[in-house]
PDB file of C-alpha atoms (C1' of nucleotides) in Angstrom:
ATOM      1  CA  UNK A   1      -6.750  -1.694   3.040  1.00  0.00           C
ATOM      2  CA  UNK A   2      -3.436  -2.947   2.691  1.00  0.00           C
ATOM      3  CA  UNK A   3      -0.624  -0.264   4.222  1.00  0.00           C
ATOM      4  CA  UNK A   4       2.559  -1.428   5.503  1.00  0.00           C
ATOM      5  CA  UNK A   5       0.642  -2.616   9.024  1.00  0.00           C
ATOM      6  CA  UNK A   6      -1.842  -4.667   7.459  1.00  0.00           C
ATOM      7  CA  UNK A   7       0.687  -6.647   5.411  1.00  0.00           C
ATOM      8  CA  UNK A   8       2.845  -7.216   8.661  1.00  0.00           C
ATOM      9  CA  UNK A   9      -0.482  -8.805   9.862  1.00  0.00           C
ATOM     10  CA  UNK A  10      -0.278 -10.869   6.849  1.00  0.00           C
ATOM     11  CA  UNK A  11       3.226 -12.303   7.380  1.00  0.00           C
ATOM     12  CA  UNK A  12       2.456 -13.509  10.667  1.00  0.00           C
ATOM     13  CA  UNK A  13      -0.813 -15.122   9.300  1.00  0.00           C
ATOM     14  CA  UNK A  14       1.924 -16.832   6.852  1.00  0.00           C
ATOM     15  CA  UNK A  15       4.206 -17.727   8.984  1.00  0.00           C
ATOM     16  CA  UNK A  16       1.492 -18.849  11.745  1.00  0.00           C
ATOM     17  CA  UNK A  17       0.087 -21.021   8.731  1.00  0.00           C
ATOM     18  CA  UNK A  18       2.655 -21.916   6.346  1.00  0.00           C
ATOM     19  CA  UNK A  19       6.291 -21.650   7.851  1.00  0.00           C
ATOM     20  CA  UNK A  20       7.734 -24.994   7.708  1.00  0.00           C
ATOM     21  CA  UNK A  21       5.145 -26.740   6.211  1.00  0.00           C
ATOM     22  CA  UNK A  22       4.730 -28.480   2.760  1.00  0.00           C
ATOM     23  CA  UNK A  23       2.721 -27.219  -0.144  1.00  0.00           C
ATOM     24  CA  UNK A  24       0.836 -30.095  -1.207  1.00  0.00           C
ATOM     25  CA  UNK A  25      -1.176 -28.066  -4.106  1.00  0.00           C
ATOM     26  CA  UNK A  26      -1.691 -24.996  -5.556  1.00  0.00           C
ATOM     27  CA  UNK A  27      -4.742 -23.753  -7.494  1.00  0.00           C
ATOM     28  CA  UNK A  28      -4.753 -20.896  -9.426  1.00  0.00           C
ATOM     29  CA  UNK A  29      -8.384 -19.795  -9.893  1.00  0.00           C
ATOM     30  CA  UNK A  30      -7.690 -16.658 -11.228  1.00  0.00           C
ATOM     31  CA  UNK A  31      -4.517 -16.655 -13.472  1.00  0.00           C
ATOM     32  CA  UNK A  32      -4.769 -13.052 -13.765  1.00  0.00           C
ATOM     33  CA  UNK A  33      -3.077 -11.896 -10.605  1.00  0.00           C
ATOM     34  CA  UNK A  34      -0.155 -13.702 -11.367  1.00  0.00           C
ATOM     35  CA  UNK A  35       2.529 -12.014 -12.852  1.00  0.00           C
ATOM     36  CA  UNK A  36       5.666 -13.483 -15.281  1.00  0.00           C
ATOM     37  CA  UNK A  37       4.515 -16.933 -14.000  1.00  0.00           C
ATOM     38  CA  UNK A  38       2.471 -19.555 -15.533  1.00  0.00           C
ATOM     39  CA  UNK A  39       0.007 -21.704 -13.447  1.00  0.00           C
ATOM     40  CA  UNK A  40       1.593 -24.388 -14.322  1.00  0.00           C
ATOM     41  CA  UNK A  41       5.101 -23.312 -13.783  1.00  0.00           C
ATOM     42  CA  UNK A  42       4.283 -22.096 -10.163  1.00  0.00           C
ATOM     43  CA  UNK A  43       3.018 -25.667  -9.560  1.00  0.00           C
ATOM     44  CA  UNK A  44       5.519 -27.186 -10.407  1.00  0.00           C
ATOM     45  CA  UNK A  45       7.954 -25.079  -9.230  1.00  0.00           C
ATOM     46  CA  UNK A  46       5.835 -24.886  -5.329  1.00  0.00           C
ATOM     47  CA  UNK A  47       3.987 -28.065  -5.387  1.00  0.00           C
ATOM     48  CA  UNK A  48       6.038 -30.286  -2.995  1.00  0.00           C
ATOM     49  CA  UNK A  49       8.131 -27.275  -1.544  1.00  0.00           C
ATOM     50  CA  UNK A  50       8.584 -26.236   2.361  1.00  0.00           C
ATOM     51  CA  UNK A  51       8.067 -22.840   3.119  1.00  0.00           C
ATOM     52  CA  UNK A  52      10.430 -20.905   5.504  1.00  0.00           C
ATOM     53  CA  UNK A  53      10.541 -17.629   7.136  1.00  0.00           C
ATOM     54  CA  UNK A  54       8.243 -15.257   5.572  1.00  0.00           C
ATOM     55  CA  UNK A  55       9.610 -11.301   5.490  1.00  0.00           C
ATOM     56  CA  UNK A  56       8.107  -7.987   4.550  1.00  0.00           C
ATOM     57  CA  UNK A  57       9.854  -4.960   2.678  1.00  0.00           C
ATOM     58  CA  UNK A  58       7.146  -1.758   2.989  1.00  0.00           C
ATOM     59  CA  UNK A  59       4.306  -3.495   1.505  1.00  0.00           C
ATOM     60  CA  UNK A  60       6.010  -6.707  -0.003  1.00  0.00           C
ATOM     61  CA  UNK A  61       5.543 -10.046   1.458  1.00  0.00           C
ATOM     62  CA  UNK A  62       8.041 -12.701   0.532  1.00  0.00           C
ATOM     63  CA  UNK A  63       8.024 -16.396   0.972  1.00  0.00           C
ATOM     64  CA  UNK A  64      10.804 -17.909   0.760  1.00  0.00           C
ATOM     65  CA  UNK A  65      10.283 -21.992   0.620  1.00  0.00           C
ATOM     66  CA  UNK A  66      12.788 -24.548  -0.956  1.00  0.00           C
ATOM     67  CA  UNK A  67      11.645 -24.712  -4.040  1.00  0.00           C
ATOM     68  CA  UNK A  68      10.875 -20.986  -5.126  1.00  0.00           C
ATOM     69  CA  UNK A  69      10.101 -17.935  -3.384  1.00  0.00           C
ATOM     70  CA  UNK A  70       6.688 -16.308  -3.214  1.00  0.00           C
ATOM     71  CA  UNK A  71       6.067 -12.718  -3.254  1.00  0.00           C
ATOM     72  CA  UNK A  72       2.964 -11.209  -2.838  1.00  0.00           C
ATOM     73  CA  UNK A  73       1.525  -7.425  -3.118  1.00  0.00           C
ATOM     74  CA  UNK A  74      -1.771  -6.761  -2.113  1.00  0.00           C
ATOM     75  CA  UNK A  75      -2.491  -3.407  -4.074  1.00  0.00           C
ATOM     76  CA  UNK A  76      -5.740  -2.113  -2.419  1.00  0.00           C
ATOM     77  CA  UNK A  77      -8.270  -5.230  -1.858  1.00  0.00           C
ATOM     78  CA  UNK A  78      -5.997  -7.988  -1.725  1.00  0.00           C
ATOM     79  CA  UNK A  79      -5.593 -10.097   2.060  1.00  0.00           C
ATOM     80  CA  UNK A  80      -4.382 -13.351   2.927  1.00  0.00           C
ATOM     81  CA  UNK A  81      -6.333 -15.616   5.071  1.00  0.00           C
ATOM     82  CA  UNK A  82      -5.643 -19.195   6.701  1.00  0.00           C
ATOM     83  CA  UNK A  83      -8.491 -21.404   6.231  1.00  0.00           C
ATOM     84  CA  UNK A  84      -9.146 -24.712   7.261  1.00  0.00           C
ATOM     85  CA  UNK A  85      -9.775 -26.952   3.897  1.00  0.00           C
ATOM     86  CA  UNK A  86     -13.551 -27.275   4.513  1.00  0.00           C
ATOM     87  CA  UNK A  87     -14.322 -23.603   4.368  1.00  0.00           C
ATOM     88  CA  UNK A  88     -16.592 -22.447   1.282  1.00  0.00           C
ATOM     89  CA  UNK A  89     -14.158 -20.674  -1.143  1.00  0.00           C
ATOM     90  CA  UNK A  90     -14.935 -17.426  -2.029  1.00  0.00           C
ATOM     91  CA  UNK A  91     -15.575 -15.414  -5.347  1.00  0.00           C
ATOM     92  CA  UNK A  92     -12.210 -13.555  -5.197  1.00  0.00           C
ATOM     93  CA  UNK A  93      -9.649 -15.990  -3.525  1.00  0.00           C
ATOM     94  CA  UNK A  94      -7.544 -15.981  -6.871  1.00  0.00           C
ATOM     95  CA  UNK A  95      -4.484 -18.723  -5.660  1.00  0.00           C
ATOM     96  CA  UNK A  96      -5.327 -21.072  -3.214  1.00  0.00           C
ATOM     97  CA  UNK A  97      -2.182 -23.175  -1.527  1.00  0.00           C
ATOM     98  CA  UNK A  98      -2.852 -26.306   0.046  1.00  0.00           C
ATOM     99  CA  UNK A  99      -0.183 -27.189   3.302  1.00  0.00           C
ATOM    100  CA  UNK A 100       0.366 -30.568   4.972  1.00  0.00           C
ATOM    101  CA  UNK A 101      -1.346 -29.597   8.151  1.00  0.00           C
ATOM    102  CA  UNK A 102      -4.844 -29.618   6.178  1.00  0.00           C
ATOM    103  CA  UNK A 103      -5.197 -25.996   6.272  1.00  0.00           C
ATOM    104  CA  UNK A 104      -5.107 -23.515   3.325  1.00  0.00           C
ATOM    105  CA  UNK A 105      -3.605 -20.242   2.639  1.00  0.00           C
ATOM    106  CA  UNK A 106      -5.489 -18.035   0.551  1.00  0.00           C
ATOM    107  CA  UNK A 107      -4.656 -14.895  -1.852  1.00  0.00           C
ATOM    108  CA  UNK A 108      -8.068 -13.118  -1.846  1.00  0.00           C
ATOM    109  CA  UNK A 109      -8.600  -9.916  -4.333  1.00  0.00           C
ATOM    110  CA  UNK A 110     -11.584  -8.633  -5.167  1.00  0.00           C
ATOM    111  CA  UNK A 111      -9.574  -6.067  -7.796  1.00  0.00           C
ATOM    112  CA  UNK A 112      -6.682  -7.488  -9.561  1.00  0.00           C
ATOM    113  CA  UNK A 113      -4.032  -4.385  -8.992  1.00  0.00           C
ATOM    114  CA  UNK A 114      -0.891  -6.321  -8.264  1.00  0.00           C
ATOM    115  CA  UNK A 115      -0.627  -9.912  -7.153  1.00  0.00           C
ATOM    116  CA  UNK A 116       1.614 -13.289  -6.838  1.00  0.00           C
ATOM    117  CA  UNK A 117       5.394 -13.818  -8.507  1.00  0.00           C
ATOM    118  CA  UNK A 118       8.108 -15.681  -8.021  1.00  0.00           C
ATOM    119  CA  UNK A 119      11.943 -15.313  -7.526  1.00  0.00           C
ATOM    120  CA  UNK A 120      14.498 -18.099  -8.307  1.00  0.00           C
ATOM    121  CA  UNK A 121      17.276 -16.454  -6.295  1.00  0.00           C
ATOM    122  CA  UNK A 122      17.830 -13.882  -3.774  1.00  0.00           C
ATOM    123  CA  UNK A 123      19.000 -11.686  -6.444  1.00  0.00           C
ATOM    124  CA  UNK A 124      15.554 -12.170  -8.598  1.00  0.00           C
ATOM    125  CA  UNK A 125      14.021 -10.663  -5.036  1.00  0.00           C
ATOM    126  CA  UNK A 126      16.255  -7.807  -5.340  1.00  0.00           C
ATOM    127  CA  UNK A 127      15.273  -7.096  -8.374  1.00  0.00           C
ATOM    128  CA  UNK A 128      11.641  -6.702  -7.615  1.00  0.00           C
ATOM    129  CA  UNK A 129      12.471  -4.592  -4.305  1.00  0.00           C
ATOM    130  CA  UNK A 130      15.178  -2.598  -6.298  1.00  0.00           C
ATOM    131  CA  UNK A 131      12.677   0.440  -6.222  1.00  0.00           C
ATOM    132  CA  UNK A 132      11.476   0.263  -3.013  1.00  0.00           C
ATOM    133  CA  UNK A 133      13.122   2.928  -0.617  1.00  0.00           C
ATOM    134  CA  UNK A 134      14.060   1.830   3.502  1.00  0.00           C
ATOM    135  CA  UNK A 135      11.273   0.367   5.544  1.00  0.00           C
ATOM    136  CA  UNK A 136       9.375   2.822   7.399  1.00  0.00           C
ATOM    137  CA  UNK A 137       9.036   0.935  10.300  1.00  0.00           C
ATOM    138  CA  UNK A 138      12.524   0.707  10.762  1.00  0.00           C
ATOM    139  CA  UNK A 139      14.030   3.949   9.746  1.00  0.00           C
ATOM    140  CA  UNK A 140      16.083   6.047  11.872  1.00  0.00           C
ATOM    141  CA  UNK A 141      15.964   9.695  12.458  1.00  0.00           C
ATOM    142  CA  UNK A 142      18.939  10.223  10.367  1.00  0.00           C
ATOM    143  CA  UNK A 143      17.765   7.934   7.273  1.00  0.00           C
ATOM    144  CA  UNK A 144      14.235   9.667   7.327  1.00  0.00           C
ATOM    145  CA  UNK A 145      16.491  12.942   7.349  1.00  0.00           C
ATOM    146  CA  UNK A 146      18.498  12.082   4.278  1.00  0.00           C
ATOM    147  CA  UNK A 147      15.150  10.713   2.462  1.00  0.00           C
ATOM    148  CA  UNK A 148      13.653  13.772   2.416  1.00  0.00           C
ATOM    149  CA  UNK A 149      17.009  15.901   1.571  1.00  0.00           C
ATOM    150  CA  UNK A 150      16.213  17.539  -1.834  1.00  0.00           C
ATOM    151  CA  UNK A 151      12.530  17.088  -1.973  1.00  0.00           C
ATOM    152  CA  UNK A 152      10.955  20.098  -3.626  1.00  0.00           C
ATOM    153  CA  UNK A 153       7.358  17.974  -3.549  1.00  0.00           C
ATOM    154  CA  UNK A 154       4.762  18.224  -1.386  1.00  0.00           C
ATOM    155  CA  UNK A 155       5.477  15.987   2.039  1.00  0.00           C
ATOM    156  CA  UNK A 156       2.088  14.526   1.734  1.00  0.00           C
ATOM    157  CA  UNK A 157       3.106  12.780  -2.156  1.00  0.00           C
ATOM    158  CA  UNK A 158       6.929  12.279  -0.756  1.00  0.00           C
ATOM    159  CA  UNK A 159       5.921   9.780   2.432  1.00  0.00           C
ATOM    160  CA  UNK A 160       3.339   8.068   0.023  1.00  0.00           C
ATOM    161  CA  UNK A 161       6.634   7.536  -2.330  1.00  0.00           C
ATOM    162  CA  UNK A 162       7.514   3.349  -1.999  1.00  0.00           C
ATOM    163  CA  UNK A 163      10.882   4.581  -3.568  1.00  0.00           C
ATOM    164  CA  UNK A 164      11.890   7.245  -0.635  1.00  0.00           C
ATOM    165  CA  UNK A 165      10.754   5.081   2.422  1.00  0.00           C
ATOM    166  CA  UNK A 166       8.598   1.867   1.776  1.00  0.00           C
ATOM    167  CA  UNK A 167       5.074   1.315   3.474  1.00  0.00           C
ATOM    168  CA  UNK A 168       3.297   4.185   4.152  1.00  0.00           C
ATOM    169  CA  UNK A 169      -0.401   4.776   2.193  1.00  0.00           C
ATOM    170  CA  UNK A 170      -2.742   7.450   2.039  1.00  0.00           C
ATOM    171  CA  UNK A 171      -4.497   6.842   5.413  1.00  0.00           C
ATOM    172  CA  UNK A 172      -1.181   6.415   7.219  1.00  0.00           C
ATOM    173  CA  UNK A 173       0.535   9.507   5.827  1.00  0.00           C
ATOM    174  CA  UNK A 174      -2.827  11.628   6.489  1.00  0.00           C
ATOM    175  CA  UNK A 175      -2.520  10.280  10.299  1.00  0.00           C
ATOM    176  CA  UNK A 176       0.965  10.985  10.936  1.00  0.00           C
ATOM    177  CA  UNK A 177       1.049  14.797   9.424  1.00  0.00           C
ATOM    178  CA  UNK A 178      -2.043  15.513  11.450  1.00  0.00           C
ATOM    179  CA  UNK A 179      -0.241  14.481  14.231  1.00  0.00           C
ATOM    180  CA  UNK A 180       2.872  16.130  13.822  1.00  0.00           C
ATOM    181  CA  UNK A 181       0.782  19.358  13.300  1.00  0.00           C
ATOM    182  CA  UNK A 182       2.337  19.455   9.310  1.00  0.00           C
ATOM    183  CA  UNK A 183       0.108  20.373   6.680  1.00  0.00           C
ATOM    184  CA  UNK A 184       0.069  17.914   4.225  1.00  0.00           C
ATOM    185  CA  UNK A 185       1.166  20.946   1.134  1.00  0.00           C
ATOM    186  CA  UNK A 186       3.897  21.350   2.433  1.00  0.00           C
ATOM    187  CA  UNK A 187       7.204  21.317   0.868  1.00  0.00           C
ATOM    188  CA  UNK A 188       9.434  18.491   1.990  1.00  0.00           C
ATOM    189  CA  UNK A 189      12.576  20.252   2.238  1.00  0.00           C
ATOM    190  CA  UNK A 190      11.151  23.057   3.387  1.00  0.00           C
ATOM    191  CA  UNK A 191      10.177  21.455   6.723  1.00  0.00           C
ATOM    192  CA  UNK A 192      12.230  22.414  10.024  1.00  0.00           C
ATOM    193  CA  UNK A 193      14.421  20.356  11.955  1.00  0.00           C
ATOM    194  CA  UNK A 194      11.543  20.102  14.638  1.00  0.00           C
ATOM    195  CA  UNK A 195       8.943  19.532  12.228  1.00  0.00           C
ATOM    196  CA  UNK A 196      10.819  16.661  10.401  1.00  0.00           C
ATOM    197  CA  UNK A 197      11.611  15.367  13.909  1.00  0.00           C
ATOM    198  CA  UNK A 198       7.817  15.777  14.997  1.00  0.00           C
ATOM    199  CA  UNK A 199       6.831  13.658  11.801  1.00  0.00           C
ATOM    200  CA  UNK A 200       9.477  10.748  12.358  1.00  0.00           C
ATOM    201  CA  UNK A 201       8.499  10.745  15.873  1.00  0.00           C
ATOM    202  CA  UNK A 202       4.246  10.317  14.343  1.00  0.00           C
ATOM    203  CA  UNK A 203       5.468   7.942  12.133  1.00  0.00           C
ATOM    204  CA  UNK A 204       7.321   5.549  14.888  1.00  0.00           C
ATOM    205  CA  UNK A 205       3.915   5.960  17.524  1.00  0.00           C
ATOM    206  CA  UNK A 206       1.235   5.580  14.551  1.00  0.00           C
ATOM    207  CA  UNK A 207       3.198   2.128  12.907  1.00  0.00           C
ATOM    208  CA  UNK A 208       3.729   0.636  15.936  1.00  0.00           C
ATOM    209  CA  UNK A 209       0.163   0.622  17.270  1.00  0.00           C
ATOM    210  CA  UNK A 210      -0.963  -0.013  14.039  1.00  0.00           C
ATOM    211  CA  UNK A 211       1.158  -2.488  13.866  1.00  0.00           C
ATOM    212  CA  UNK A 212       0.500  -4.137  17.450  1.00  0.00           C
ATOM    213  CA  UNK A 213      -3.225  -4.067  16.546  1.00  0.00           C
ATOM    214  CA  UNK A 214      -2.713  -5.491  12.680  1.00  0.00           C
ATOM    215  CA  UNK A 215      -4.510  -3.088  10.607  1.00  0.00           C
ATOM    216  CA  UNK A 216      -5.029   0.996  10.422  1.00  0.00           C
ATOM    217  CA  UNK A 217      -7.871   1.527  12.705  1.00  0.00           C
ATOM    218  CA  UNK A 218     -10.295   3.283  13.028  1.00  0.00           C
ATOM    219  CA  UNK A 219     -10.130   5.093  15.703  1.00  0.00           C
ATOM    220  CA  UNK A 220     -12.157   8.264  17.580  1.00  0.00           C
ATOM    221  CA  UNK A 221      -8.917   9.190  19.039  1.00  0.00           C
ATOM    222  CA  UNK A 222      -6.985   9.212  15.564  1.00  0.00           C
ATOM    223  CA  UNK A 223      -8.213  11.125  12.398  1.00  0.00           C
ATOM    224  CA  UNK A 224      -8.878   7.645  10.412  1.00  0.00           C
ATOM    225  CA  UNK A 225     -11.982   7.472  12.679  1.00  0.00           C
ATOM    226  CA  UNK A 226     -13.542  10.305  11.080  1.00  0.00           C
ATOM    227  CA  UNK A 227     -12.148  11.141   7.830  1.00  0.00           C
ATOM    228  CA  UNK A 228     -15.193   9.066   6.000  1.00  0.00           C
ATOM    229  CA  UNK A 229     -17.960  11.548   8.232  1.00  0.00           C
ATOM    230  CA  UNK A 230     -20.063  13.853   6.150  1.00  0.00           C
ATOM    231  CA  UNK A 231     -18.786  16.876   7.736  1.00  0.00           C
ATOM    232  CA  UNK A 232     -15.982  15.854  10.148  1.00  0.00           C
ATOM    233  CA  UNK A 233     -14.392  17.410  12.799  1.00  0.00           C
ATOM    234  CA  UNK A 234     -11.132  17.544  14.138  1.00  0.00           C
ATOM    235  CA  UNK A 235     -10.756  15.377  17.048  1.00  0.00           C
ATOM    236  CA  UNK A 236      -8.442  17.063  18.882  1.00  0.00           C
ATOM    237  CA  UNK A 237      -9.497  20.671  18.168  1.00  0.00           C
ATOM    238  CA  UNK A 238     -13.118  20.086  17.242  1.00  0.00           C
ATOM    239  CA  UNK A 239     -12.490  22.523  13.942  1.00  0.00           C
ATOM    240  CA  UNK A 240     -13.892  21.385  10.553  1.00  0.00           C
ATOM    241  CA  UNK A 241     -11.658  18.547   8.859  1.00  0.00           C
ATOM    242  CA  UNK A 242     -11.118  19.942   5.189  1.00  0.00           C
ATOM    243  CA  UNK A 243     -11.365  17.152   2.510  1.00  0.00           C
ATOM    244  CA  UNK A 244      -8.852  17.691  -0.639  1.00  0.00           C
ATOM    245  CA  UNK A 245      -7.302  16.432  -3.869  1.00  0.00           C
ATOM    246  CA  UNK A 246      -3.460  15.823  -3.330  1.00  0.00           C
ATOM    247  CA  UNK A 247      -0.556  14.204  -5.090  1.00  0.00           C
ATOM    248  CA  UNK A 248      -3.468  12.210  -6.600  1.00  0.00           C
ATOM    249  CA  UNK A 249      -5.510  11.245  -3.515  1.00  0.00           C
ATOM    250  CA  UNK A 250      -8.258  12.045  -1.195  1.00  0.00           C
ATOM    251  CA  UNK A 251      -5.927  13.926   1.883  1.00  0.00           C
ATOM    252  CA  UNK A 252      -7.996  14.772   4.945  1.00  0.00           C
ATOM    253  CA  UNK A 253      -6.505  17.196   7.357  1.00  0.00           C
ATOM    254  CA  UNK A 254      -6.967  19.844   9.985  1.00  0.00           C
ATOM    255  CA  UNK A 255      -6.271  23.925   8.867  1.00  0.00           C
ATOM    256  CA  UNK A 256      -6.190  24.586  12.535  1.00  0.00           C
ATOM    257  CA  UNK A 257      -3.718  22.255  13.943  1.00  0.00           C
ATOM    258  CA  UNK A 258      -1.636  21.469  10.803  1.00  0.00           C
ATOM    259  CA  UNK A 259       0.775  24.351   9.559  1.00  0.00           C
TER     260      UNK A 259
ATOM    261  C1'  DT B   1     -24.762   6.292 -15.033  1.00  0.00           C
ATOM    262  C1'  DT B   2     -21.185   8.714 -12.636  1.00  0.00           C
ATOM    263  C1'  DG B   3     -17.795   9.176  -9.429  1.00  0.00           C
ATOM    264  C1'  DG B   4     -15.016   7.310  -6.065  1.00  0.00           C
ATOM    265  C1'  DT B   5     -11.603   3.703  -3.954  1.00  0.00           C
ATOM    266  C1'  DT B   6      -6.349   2.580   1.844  1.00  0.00           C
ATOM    267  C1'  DG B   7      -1.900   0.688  -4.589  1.00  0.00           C
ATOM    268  C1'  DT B   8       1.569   0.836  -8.426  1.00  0.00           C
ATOM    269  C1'  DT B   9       3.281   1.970 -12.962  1.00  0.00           C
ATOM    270  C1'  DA B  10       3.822   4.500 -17.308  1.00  0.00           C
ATOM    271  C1'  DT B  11       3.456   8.888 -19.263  1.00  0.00           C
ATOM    272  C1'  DT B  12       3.638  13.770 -19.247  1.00  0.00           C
ATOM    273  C1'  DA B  13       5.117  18.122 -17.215  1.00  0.00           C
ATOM    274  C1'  DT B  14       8.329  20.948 -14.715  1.00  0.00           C
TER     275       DT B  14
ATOM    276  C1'  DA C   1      18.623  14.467 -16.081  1.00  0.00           C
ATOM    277  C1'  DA C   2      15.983  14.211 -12.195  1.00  0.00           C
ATOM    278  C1'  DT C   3      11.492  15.123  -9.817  1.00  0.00           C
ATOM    279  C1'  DA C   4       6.787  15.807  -9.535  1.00  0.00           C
ATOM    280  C1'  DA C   5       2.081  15.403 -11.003  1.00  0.00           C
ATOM    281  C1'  DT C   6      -1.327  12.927 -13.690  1.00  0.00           C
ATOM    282  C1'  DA C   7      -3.802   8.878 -16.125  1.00  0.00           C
ATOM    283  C1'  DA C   8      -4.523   4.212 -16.448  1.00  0.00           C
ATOM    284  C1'  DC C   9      -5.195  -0.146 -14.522  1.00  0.00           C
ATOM    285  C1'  DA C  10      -9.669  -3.827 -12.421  1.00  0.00           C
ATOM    286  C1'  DA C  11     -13.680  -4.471 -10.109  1.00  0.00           C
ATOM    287  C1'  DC C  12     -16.880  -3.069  -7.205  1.00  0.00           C
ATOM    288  C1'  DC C  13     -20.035   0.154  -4.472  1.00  0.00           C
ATOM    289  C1'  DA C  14     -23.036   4.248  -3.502  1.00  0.00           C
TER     290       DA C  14
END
DNA sequence: TTGGTTGTTATTAT
DNA sequence: AATAATAACAACCA
């Protein structure tokens, strides 16, 4: 699930949970989905440590506490959930962080994709963002301009690219094109002013409501509620969806309105 | 059993 | 050299 709206949902559920409070224990059940740190090095280096302000870069979440920073990705089945103590654990909650309020945070992942590090100093957090482009959430007309400058790729692989802008996923980018009327083979640089201003324009709507709600939905209005149909249809034209292969993914669009 | 999956990274191709 | 397109990754489901 996890696009840039989902993991915005998950930094409030940090914050909600964990801002200001201590971590009284961590258990790693799963030391696989931590990366270049030990179990026992993250508790000793969290265990005891107050959490502050959680952030989000695209689809990074970092924690920064007193102690170390936390920094979570959640590939493509990972979510976070606040849980009181008492609730049965489940098979995939892989690190599982104990507060001082009695409730827990929980890093749940069914597949192991990406997972939990750590950063000593704010330039360690650089380092892991170094690759990630602007945030799309927050990117101006101008910046979303300049991103695309001198993209000969098509503009479906380019807004799925962390390192041009950072957030946007398959679902998201198949939403937004179909809604700026682009088709998703399109060259990037090859779009027209009022084309690249129609698809910063889809971006802004679609993120924000996505946002507001706290996942992707699905929805009959948008094309997310029916890309998964047997035979879908457009729902703003009522012409045949077409279902193909693209820079890598499944792309659902519509032939009639997208050009 | 095969094919597919809303993410990223390394490798290969252009 | 810089970009773009693929394969691989892990674990599960249909």
């Amino acid at each position: 699930m996890p696009e840039l709206p989902d993991v915005e949902c998950f930094r409030r559920i940090m914050a909600d949970c964990a801002r200001d409070r201590i971590v009284e224990r961590v258990d790693v059940a799963d030391a696989g989905v931590l990366h270049g740190v030990s179990k026992q090095r993250l508790k000793r280096e969290l265990e005891g440590s107050r959490f502050g302000e959680p952030w989000r870069h695209g689809k990074w979440l970092i924690a920064p506490s007193d102690g170390t920073t936390v920094i979570l990705h959640f590939g493509m089945t990972g979510s976070l959930l606040c849980c009181s103590r008492d609730d049965p654990p489940e098979a995939h909650d892989r690190v599982i962080l104990t507060l001082g309020n009695g409730r827990q945070l929980r890093y749940r992942d069914q597949r192991k994709l990406q997972g939990l590090r750590v950063a000593g100093s704010d330039a360690a957090v650089e380092k892991i963002l170094a690759s990630q482009g602007p945030d799309a959430l927050t990117i101006s007309r101008s910046e979303f301009n300049t991103a695309l400058e001198g993209r000969r790729g098509r503009i479906k692989g380019v807004l799925m690219d962390q390192s041009v802008m950072a957030g946007l996923g398959n679902l998201l980018v198949d939403e937004i094109l179909w809604r700026a009327r682009v088709a998703p083979a399109r060259r990037a640089d090859g779009l027209a002013e009022h084309e690249r201003r129609d698809v910063h324009t889809a971006m802004g709507r679609v993120l924000r409501s996505a946002v507001r709600v706290g996942c992707v939905p699905a929805r009959r209005s948008w094309l997310t509620g029916h890309r998964d149909a047997p035979h879908p249809a457009c729902p703003r034209c009522g012409q045949p969806l077409r279902r193909d292969r693209m820079s890598g993914r499944t792309t659902v669009w519509c032939p009639h309105c997208q050009h």
